Amino acid sequence: MNNKLDALREEMKKHGIDVYLIPTADFHNSEYVGDYFKAREFVTGFTGSAGTAVVTSDKAGLWTDGRYFIQAEAELVGSGFELYRMGMEDVPEIKDFVRDNLPEGGTVGFDGRVLTAKQAEDYQKIADEKHGSLHVTEDLVDLIWSDRPAMACSQIWILTEEYSGESAASKLDRIRKKIREEGADCHVVSSLCDIAWILNLRADDIAHCPVFLSFLLIGPDDATLFVQPEAVTDEVRTYLDECGVKLAPYGDIYDGMAALSNDTKILLDRREVNCRLAEALPDSVTVIDKANPSVFMKAVKNETEIKNTRLAHEKDGVVMTKFMYWLKTNVGNTQMDEYTVGCYLDQLRGRQEHFLDLSFDDICAYGENAAMMHYAAAKDIAAAVRPEGMLLVDSGGHYLEGTTDITRTFILGEITPKMRLHYTTVVRCMLTLANVKFLHGCAGISMDVLCREPLWEMGIDYRCGTGHGVGHILSVHEGPNGFRYKVVPERSDAGVLEAGMITTDEPGVYLEGEYGIRIENELLCVEDEKNEYGQFMRFEPLTLCPIDLDGIDPEQMTPGERQQLNDYHRLVYEKIAPHVSEDEREWLKKYTREI
Amino acid sequence: MNNKLDALREEMKKHGIDVYLIPTADFHNSEYVGDYFKAREFVTGFTGSAGTAVVTSDKAGLWTDGRYFIQAEAELVGSGFELYRMGMEDVPEIKDFVRDNLPEGGTVGFDGRVLTAKQAEDYQKIADEKHGSLHVTEDLVDLIWSDRPAMACSQIWILTEEYSGESAASKLDRIRKKIREEGADCHVVSSLCDIAWILNLRADDIAHCPVFLSFLLIGPDDATLFVQPEAVTDEVRTYLDECGVKLAPYGDIYDGMAALSNDTKILLDRREVNCRLAEALPDSVTVIDKANPSVFMKAVKNETEIKNTRLAHEKDGVVMTKFMYWLKTNVGNTQMDEYTVGCYLDQLRGRQEHFLDLSFDDICAYGENAAMMHYAAAKDIAAAVRPEGMLLVDSGGHYLEGTTDITRTFILGEITPKMRLHYTTVVRCMLTLANVKFLHGCAGISMDVLCREPLWEMGIDYRCGTGHGVGHILSVHEGPNGFRYKVVPERSDAGVLEAGMITTDEPGVYLEGEYGIRIENELLCVEDEKNEYGQFMRFEPLTLCPIDLDGIDPEQMTPGERQQLNDYHRLVYEKIAPHVSEDEREWLKKYTREI
C-alpha cells in the first residue's frame, strides 16, 4: 500500500480534481531538476530522471521511456503505480489516458508551474472536449510531502567579462533591440541558462548545471530579476544595480505578470514559460510567442568564449590523455571497476586549475554495459574492468574557461574482428562529419546523415541524435544547434549552424548484450571561403584526446579518412604533449602516430 | 506608350482599386498555365513563365527571377512597366511594394481565382493595416483583353486500370477514409494533377501536362466534377457515372461552395485552393486546412505504375541511347545546332510506341549556354553544335506507361582538365545519392547533402534542389518528395521518402560564360532490410542511358564509386542492348564498359 497515493487522492477529492499529473520538472522547464522538484519521485518511488505520474480516483500510472523500463518496474513494486512503457505498442500516450479517464465535466489538475504554457494547451483542449476544466493553482504533492527538501538556494557569483567576453549591459541592449524588432514592449525569460548567460551570473542550484532559480523581466529601460534574496550577495546586488537590474522575490513573478500595464506587448516563449506564469497575464496584454532571443545569442560563442573554450579543452584533453595512459598501462595489473575508474577520472579533472564541476555524471561502462547508452555504474554493482574488450567513458567538466563533453572508447586487450570493424566505422563516421565543408544555411538535419551513413550501409543505427549544442559554463546540452536526421519538435535543435556554435559529433554502435562504442568530439563551426555560391562553413575540432588506434583497422579507411585521423592526432600531440610527463609524452607519441 | 496599361488603370479607377496584382497563374495554382491565363504576359509583354505585375495609379512593376532578368528587360521596353529583379539587393518584395503604395483606406485588387487562399491572406493583412479592403471578384484584364484566347478545353480520355493500377472508385474510397480521419464531411480538390490522378482521366489543357480544367468536390457518398461540358465525351460521362461522380459546369464551383449546408466540415488546402473558392464558403462551414490526401497517395506509385514506369524508361532509354550514338558519331560530320539536335531527339521520342507528349520542353544547350539552367534554344539563334566541349540535354516524355525526365551531358571532343574534374565530380555526386541506404523516416532534406558534398568540397554549388518528385503521366514535377538541403515552404517537397516514390537526382556544375554539366537519373525508392533498428530503404535507378565515359577520369573515383558506375552501366547495357541496331549495340558495349 502506498500511503502517499491515498493522501494524494484525498487532496484531489478535496480540490475537486479527477485526474492529476505530476511530471518531472521544475518551474523553468529545466532538463534536470533539483531535489525540491522531485515530486514525481516522492509519490511513485521511481528515481529515474524522466517520467510522469498520472493519478485518478482508481488508477495510477507512471510513464517513462526505454532507458528506465527495468529500473521503474523494480522501483514501482508496492507503490500502487502501474508502469506505462512509452513508445511500446498498445501503451496509451499520457494525453490519451487523460482523455479516456476524465469524466464528462471533470477537472484535470497539475501544478501550473511545472508544465509549460504550451504543454498545458493540450490538457485545456481535453478539458474543453469534456466540458470540464483545468485546476492549475495547487501543488497537491506539497500538501502531503511533510519532509520536502528545501528549494536549492546556492550563492550566485559573477562570471567576469574576462571570462564572459560581453557585459550584461551589452547583452541586455542586444535583447532589447530584438524585443523592439518583434514589436514587443518587454520580455520575460524563465529558462535558467538564458538568465545566467544574460546576466553573466552563475550558481549551483542544479547538479552539474551552474544556474540559479529565477525569472527575468526585461523592459525597455529596466529589468527585474525575481530571485531568492538569500542567494544574492552584496557584491552581486551592487553588480546588478550597476547593470540596471532590480531585484524582487522569486515567487513574485506571478504578481509581476499580473501587474503589467494594459495593452503591454510581451515577448515570451510558450514552450518555455510555465503555464501559471502565462495564465497570470492580464487579458489586455498581447503575447508575442517567439523563442527567447538569448537562445540563439548564447549559442553563438564570442571570441573570448571561443579562446577560453580552446583552453578548457586543452586542460580537459590533458586529463583525458593522462587517464587513457593510466588506464591502458594499468588495466590487468591494478584492480579496477567502472566505479573506481570513474572516480580516478573525476579526481584528475578536479585537480585542474579553474575546475568548477563535472558537466554531467560520468558514464563509465565496460563490456556489454556500454550498450546501454545512459548507463550509470553504481558503487556496489560496478563491473570489474579487465584487460580485454572495450571501456566506454563519456565525461566532461565545467572550467572557468568553458564546458567540455568528450567520449572515448578504449581498447583494453583483444578485440574481435567485428568489434574492430565497428570501432573503425564509428571513427570514420565521426571524422566524416567533422571534416565536412558546407554552405551557410544548413541546419544539423541536413548534415546528420554524413555521420550516420557508413553505419546505415551496414544496417546499423545509433537510435539517437548525432550531437547536441554545448553551453558555456551552462547546461552541457543546449539548442538551437544539433545534429539529427528527423525533426523532433520538443528538442528545438534544428537551427541553422552559425560560426561560433559548438556541437558534439558522437556516433556509436550499441549491441545489446555485447558491447558499446561511442567516439565524441566537440566541433566549433567556423567560416570557410566566401564566393559567388555563398559563405562556406566548416568545423574545427575542440576536443583533444587520442582516438584509440588499438581499435582501428587502417585497411578499412580510405586514404582521405586516414589523413583526417592523422591530422587530428597531430593536433592532439601538439596541444597535449607540452602538458604531460615524459613517460606520458612517449606513450602519446605512439598513440598519435600516423597510420 | 502602353494602351493596355492605360486601359487597366481606367478599370482600376472604375472599380475603386488602388493597387492591382496580376500573377502568372490559373485558377488551380498550376506550375505552368494555358494561353487563356497569360494575363500578365498580355499586359506587360513579358513572355517568361514566371512573374507578377503590380499596377498603381502612377507605378507599374514586373517582378521576375534571375532566369529572366535579361529577357524581361528587353521585352518590357515601352510597356510602361519597370523591372523589379527578385532577390537582388534593394529590390522590394511585392508585398512590401504593395504596402508602401497602398494609401490609407485604399483597396488592393486581384482576380481572386488566380491567387491561393493562403497567398491572399498576406494582402488581406496589408489591407487591414491600412484600414482598407480587398477587391477580388473582378478579372480586370478580361475587361480590356478583347482578343483573349479561349480557355483550353481538350477532350478528356480514360487511363484504364491496366495502366493506372487502381480504379477511381478505390482511390475515392481511400480519400473518403482520410476525410473521415481528419474529422471532415467533404473535401474539395482544385489541383489539376490530383483530380486527374483520382479519376484516372487525362487530357491536354496545359502544354506537356495532361490535365483538364476542373474542380472535384468529394462528399461521403457522392462526388461532383466541375468541368467544361465540351471536354466530356459520352464515354467519359458514362464512366464517371459508374464511378458515382456527377457533373456540373466548371464555373459553378463557387456556387457549389456557397451551397454547402450549414455546419459542414470541409477538408481543403488553403495553399492550393484559390481565394475566391475559399471566400465562397458560408461562415457556418468549418475549414480543415490540410494537404490533399491525394498528394501523398499519387506520389506513392502502385505496382502497375512501377512496372509500367520501368517500361517507359526502357523506351526512353532506347531513344536516349540512339540519340547519344547519333550525336557522338555525327558531330563534326553533319551540320547541327541546339535547335535541330533537339528536334532530332523529339522525333526519336515521338516514334516510340505509346508516346503521348514531351514531359517538358527540351533543354538542349551547348557550351556556355549550358551554364544557364533553364536555357531554351530558339530556332533562329541556336548555337552551332561542334566537335568540341559539351552539350547538355535535359528532356523527357509522357508514355502510356509513365513519365520520364533525364539529363545527360555529352562530350563532343576535347575537354579541359577542369571540365573533366567537374564532369567526374558531378557523376560521383549523382551516384553517391543513388546508392545510399537509409532508415525510413528520412526526408530529402536529410539526404541532399550526400549528393552535394563532393562539389561543396571544391567550393561549388548548383544553387537549386538536387531533385524533384515525378508524376505519372502528370506534371513532371510533383511533391511531397524531393531533395533539397533547406526547407523552401512554397515547394512542399520535404516529405518523408516512402517506397514507391520516384525522385530525380540531378547535380550539376554551372560556370557562367564557360559551360554547364548536369547528370540526372530518376530514382525509385524501395524497401531494403528491416531489422531491430527499423526499416532500411534504398533507391533503384529507373533511367537507362550511358553516362558519357569520355568525360570521366577514373583516377578521381574511389574503387567503390567506379563499382557503382560499372554496375549502372551493366544494367543499361542489359536493358537497352536488345532494342538497338547492331552498330548501336557495338557502340553501347564500348560506352558501358567497365572502368
Coordinates of C-alpha atoms in Angstrom, one line a residue, chain B residues 29-246:
Chain B
N29 CA -2.2 27.0 -58.7
S30 CA -0.7 25.1 -61.6
E31 CA 3.0 25.3 -62.3
Y32 CA 2.5 26.2 -65.9
V33 CA -0.6 27.8 -67.4
G34 CA -2.5 27.7 -70.7
D35 CA -2.8 30.7 -73.0
Y36 CA -6.1 31.9 -71.6
F37 CA -4.3 32.5 -68.3
K38 CA -1.4 34.6 -69.6
A39 CA -2.9 37.9 -68.4
R40 CA 0.4 39.1 -67.1
E41 CA 2.1 38.5 -70.4
F42 CA -0.8 40.3 -72.2
V43 CA -0.5 43.4 -70.0
T44 CA 3.3 43.6 -69.8
G45 CA 4.6 42.0 -72.9
F46 CA 7.0 39.9 -70.9
T47 CA 6.7 36.3 -72.2
G48 CA 8.6 34.4 -69.4
S49 CA 7.0 31.6 -67.5
A50 CA 7.2 33.3 -64.1
G51 CA 6.5 36.9 -63.0
T52 CA 3.9 39.1 -61.3
A53 CA 2.8 42.5 -62.4
V54 CA 1.6 45.2 -59.9
V55 CA -0.1 48.4 -61.1
T56 CA -0.9 51.5 -59.2
S57 CA -2.2 54.9 -60.5
D58 CA 1.3 56.0 -61.1
K59 CA 3.6 53.0 -61.0
A60 CA 3.7 49.7 -62.8
G61 CA 6.2 46.9 -61.9
L62 CA 7.0 43.5 -63.1
W63 CA 8.7 41.1 -60.7
T64 CA 10.6 38.1 -62.0
D65 CA 13.6 36.0 -61.0
G66 CA 17.2 35.7 -62.2
R67 CA 16.4 33.3 -65.1
Y68 CA 14.5 36.1 -66.8
F69 CA 16.3 39.4 -66.0
I70 CA 17.8 39.9 -69.5
Q71 CA 14.7 38.7 -71.4
A72 CA 12.4 40.8 -69.2
E73 CA 14.5 43.9 -69.6
A74 CA 14.2 43.6 -73.4
E75 CA 10.6 42.7 -73.6
L76 CA 9.4 45.4 -71.1
V77 CA 10.8 48.3 -73.3
G78 CA 8.0 50.7 -74.0
S79 CA 5.5 48.7 -71.9
G80 CA 5.4 51.3 -69.1
F81 CA 6.4 48.5 -66.7
E82 CA 9.6 48.8 -64.6
L83 CA 11.6 45.6 -64.0
Y84 CA 12.0 44.5 -60.3
R85 CA 14.7 41.9 -60.1
M86 CA 13.6 39.5 -57.4
G87 CA 16.2 38.5 -54.8
M88 CA 18.6 41.4 -55.7
E89 CA 19.6 43.8 -53.0
D90 CA 17.4 47.0 -52.6
V91 CA 14.6 45.4 -54.7
P92 CA 11.5 45.5 -52.6
E93 CA 9.4 42.3 -52.3
I94 CA 6.0 42.5 -53.9
K95 CA 4.3 42.6 -50.5
D96 CA 6.4 45.5 -49.3
F97 CA 5.8 47.4 -52.6
V98 CA 2.0 46.9 -52.2
R99 CA 2.2 48.0 -48.5
D100 CA 4.2 51.1 -49.4
N101 CA 1.9 52.1 -52.3
L102 CA -1.5 51.4 -50.8
P103 CA -3.0 54.6 -49.5
E104 CA -4.7 54.7 -46.1
G105 CA -8.2 53.2 -46.5
G106 CA -7.2 52.0 -50.0
T107 CA -8.2 48.9 -51.9
V108 CA -5.9 46.0 -53.1
G109 CA -7.4 44.2 -56.1
F110 CA -6.7 41.0 -57.9
D111 CA -8.8 38.3 -59.6
G112 CA -9.4 36.1 -56.5
R113 CA -9.3 33.0 -58.7
V114 CA -5.5 33.4 -59.5
L115 CA -4.2 33.7 -56.0
T116 CA -4.4 30.9 -53.5
A117 CA -6.4 31.5 -50.3
K118 CA -3.1 31.4 -48.4
Q119 CA -1.4 34.0 -50.7
A120 CA -4.4 36.3 -50.4
E121 CA -4.0 36.3 -46.6
D122 CA -0.9 38.4 -46.9
Y123 CA -2.7 41.1 -48.9
Q124 CA -5.7 41.0 -46.5
K125 CA -3.2 41.7 -43.7
I126 CA -1.8 44.7 -45.6
A127 CA -5.3 46.0 -46.4
D128 CA -6.2 45.6 -42.7
E129 CA -3.1 47.5 -41.7
K130 CA -4.1 50.4 -43.9
H131 CA -7.8 50.1 -42.8
G132 CA -8.6 49.4 -46.4
S133 CA -10.1 46.4 -48.2
L134 CA -9.6 43.7 -50.8
H135 CA -11.4 43.5 -54.1
V136 CA -11.1 40.0 -55.5
T137 CA -14.3 39.5 -57.6
E138 CA -13.2 41.1 -60.9
D139 CA -10.7 40.0 -63.5
L140 CA -9.9 43.5 -64.8
V141 CA -7.6 42.2 -67.5
D142 CA -10.5 40.3 -69.0
L143 CA -12.4 43.6 -69.4
I144 CA -9.6 45.0 -71.6
W145 CA -8.5 41.9 -73.4
S146 CA -10.7 41.8 -76.5
D147 CA -8.9 39.0 -78.4
R148 CA -8.3 36.8 -75.3
P149 CA -7.7 33.2 -76.4
A150 CA -10.4 30.7 -75.4
M151 CA -9.9 28.7 -72.3
A152 CA -8.3 25.3 -73.2
C153 CA -10.9 22.6 -73.5
S154 CA -9.2 19.4 -74.7
Q155 CA -11.0 16.1 -74.8
I156 CA -10.8 14.0 -71.7
W157 CA -9.7 10.4 -72.0
I158 CA -9.7 7.5 -69.6
L159 CA -6.4 6.0 -68.4
T160 CA -7.7 2.4 -68.0
E161 CA -6.9 0.3 -64.9
E162 CA -4.5 -1.7 -67.0
Y163 CA -2.3 1.5 -66.9
S164 CA -3.5 3.2 -63.7
G165 CA -3.4 0.1 -61.5
E166 CA -6.2 1.3 -59.2
S167 CA -9.8 2.2 -60.0
A168 CA -11.1 5.7 -59.4
A169 CA -13.7 4.1 -57.0
S170 CA -10.9 2.6 -54.9
K171 CA -9.0 5.9 -54.8
L172 CA -12.2 7.8 -53.8
D173 CA -12.7 5.2 -51.1
R174 CA -9.2 5.8 -49.7
I175 CA -9.7 9.5 -49.8
R176 CA -13.1 9.3 -48.1
K177 CA -11.4 7.4 -45.3
K178 CA -8.8 10.2 -44.9
I179 CA -11.6 12.8 -45.0
R180 CA -13.3 11.0 -42.0
E181 CA -10.0 10.6 -40.2
E182 CA -9.5 14.4 -40.4
G183 CA -13.0 14.9 -39.0
A184 CA -14.3 16.4 -42.2
D185 CA -17.6 15.7 -44.1
C186 CA -16.3 16.6 -47.6
H187 CA -13.2 17.6 -49.5
V188 CA -12.6 20.0 -52.4
V189 CA -9.7 19.4 -54.8
S190 CA -8.6 22.1 -57.1
S191 CA -5.2 20.8 -58.1
L192 CA -5.5 19.5 -61.7
C193 CA -2.9 16.7 -61.3
D194 CA -4.7 15.5 -58.2
I195 CA -8.1 15.4 -59.9
A196 CA -6.6 13.6 -63.0
W197 CA -5.0 11.0 -60.7
I198 CA -8.1 10.4 -58.6
L199 CA -10.4 9.9 -61.5
N200 CA -7.9 8.2 -63.9
L201 CA -8.6 10.7 -66.5
R202 CA -6.2 12.7 -68.7
A203 CA -6.4 15.5 -71.3
D204 CA -4.3 18.2 -72.8
D205 CA -5.3 21.6 -71.3
I206 CA -1.7 22.6 -70.3
A207 CA 1.3 22.1 -72.5
H208 CA 3.2 18.9 -71.5
C209 CA 0.9 18.3 -68.5
P210 CA -2.0 16.1 -69.5
V211 CA -4.7 17.5 -67.2
F212 CA -8.1 19.2 -67.7
L213 CA -9.6 22.3 -66.0
S214 CA -11.8 21.2 -63.3
F215 CA -12.7 21.1 -59.6
L216 CA -13.7 18.0 -57.6
L217 CA -16.0 18.0 -54.6
I218 CA -15.9 14.7 -52.7
G219 CA -18.8 14.0 -50.3
P220 CA -19.3 11.0 -48.0
D221 CA -21.1 9.0 -50.7
D222 CA -21.1 11.2 -53.8
A223 CA -18.7 13.4 -55.8
T224 CA -19.1 16.2 -58.3
L225 CA -16.7 17.1 -61.1
F226 CA -17.0 20.8 -62.1
V227 CA -15.7 20.7 -65.7
Q228 CA -16.3 22.2 -69.1
P229 CA -19.1 20.0 -70.6
E230 CA -17.5 20.2 -74.0
A231 CA -14.5 18.3 -72.7
V232 CA -16.5 15.3 -71.6
T233 CA -17.3 12.6 -74.2
D234 CA -20.2 10.2 -73.8
E235 CA -17.7 7.5 -72.9
V236 CA -16.2 9.6 -70.1
R237 CA -19.7 10.7 -68.9
T238 CA -20.8 7.0 -68.6
Y239 CA -17.5 6.1 -66.9
L240 CA -17.9 8.9 -64.4
D241 CA -21.5 8.0 -63.7
E242 CA -20.3 4.4 -62.9
C243 CA -17.7 5.9 -60.5
G244 CA -20.6 7.8 -58.8
V245 CA -19.2 11.1 -60.0
K246 CA -21.8 13.7 -61.0

